[in-house]
Amino acid sequence: FWVRLSTRVLLRPWRGAAVLLLLLLVLLPVALRVPNLKSSISVHLLLPRSSPSMASFERLGETFGPGSLSPYRIVFDGRDAVREIDGEGHVQFGKKVDTEEAFEVMHYVIGEFIKYDMARRNETQML
């Protein structure tokens, strides 16, 4: 199938151009939506509320208890962080959370949570 299709398209350049144009037209609506795409690891943001998957996720959470499916929900907010102090001593607030420095802080905080969680698991295993 693929060999026949490719030879038909490649032997006639106008067919190849038509296929390319058709693919571009099909992918154009998707490409226009990509800049608005928001991603998250939170199941609550990824699934529609009315979906069967969300209902199952919530039932699992009720069955196994709070924090068993998503043990941490951390919100980083830089609005109250000191950004800079100018020469006259005026403080500028509001650091951005999408910088390299903010990433390093978030990485450190999450690493500390993981260490704490591992220490707690070790304590409970010793009991």
Short mmCIF file of C-alpha atoms in Angstrom, two decimals, residues 76 96-112:
data_model
loop_
_atom_site.label_atom_id
_atom_site.label_comp_id
_atom_site.label_asym_id
_atom_site.label_seq_id
_atom_site.Cartn_x
_atom_site.Cartn_y
_atom_site.Cartn_z
CA PHE A 76 4.92 28.84 43.60
CA LYS A 96 8.79 35.88 37.69
CA VAL A 97 8.45 32.14 38.20
CA ASP A 98 9.53 31.30 34.65
CA THR A 99 13.20 32.18 35.10
CA GLU A 100 16.26 30.02 35.64
CA GLU A 101 16.57 31.24 39.25
CA ALA A 102 12.94 30.37 39.98
CA PHE A 103 13.41 26.93 38.44
CA GLU A 104 16.38 26.29 40.72
CA VAL A 105 14.34 27.33 43.78
CA MET A 106 11.42 25.11 42.76
CA HIS A 107 13.78 22.22 42.06
CA TYR A 108 15.35 22.64 45.51
CA VAL A 109 11.97 22.79 47.29
CA ILE A 110 10.67 19.69 45.53
CA GLY A 111 13.94 17.88 46.28
CA GLU A 112 13.52 18.72 49.98
#
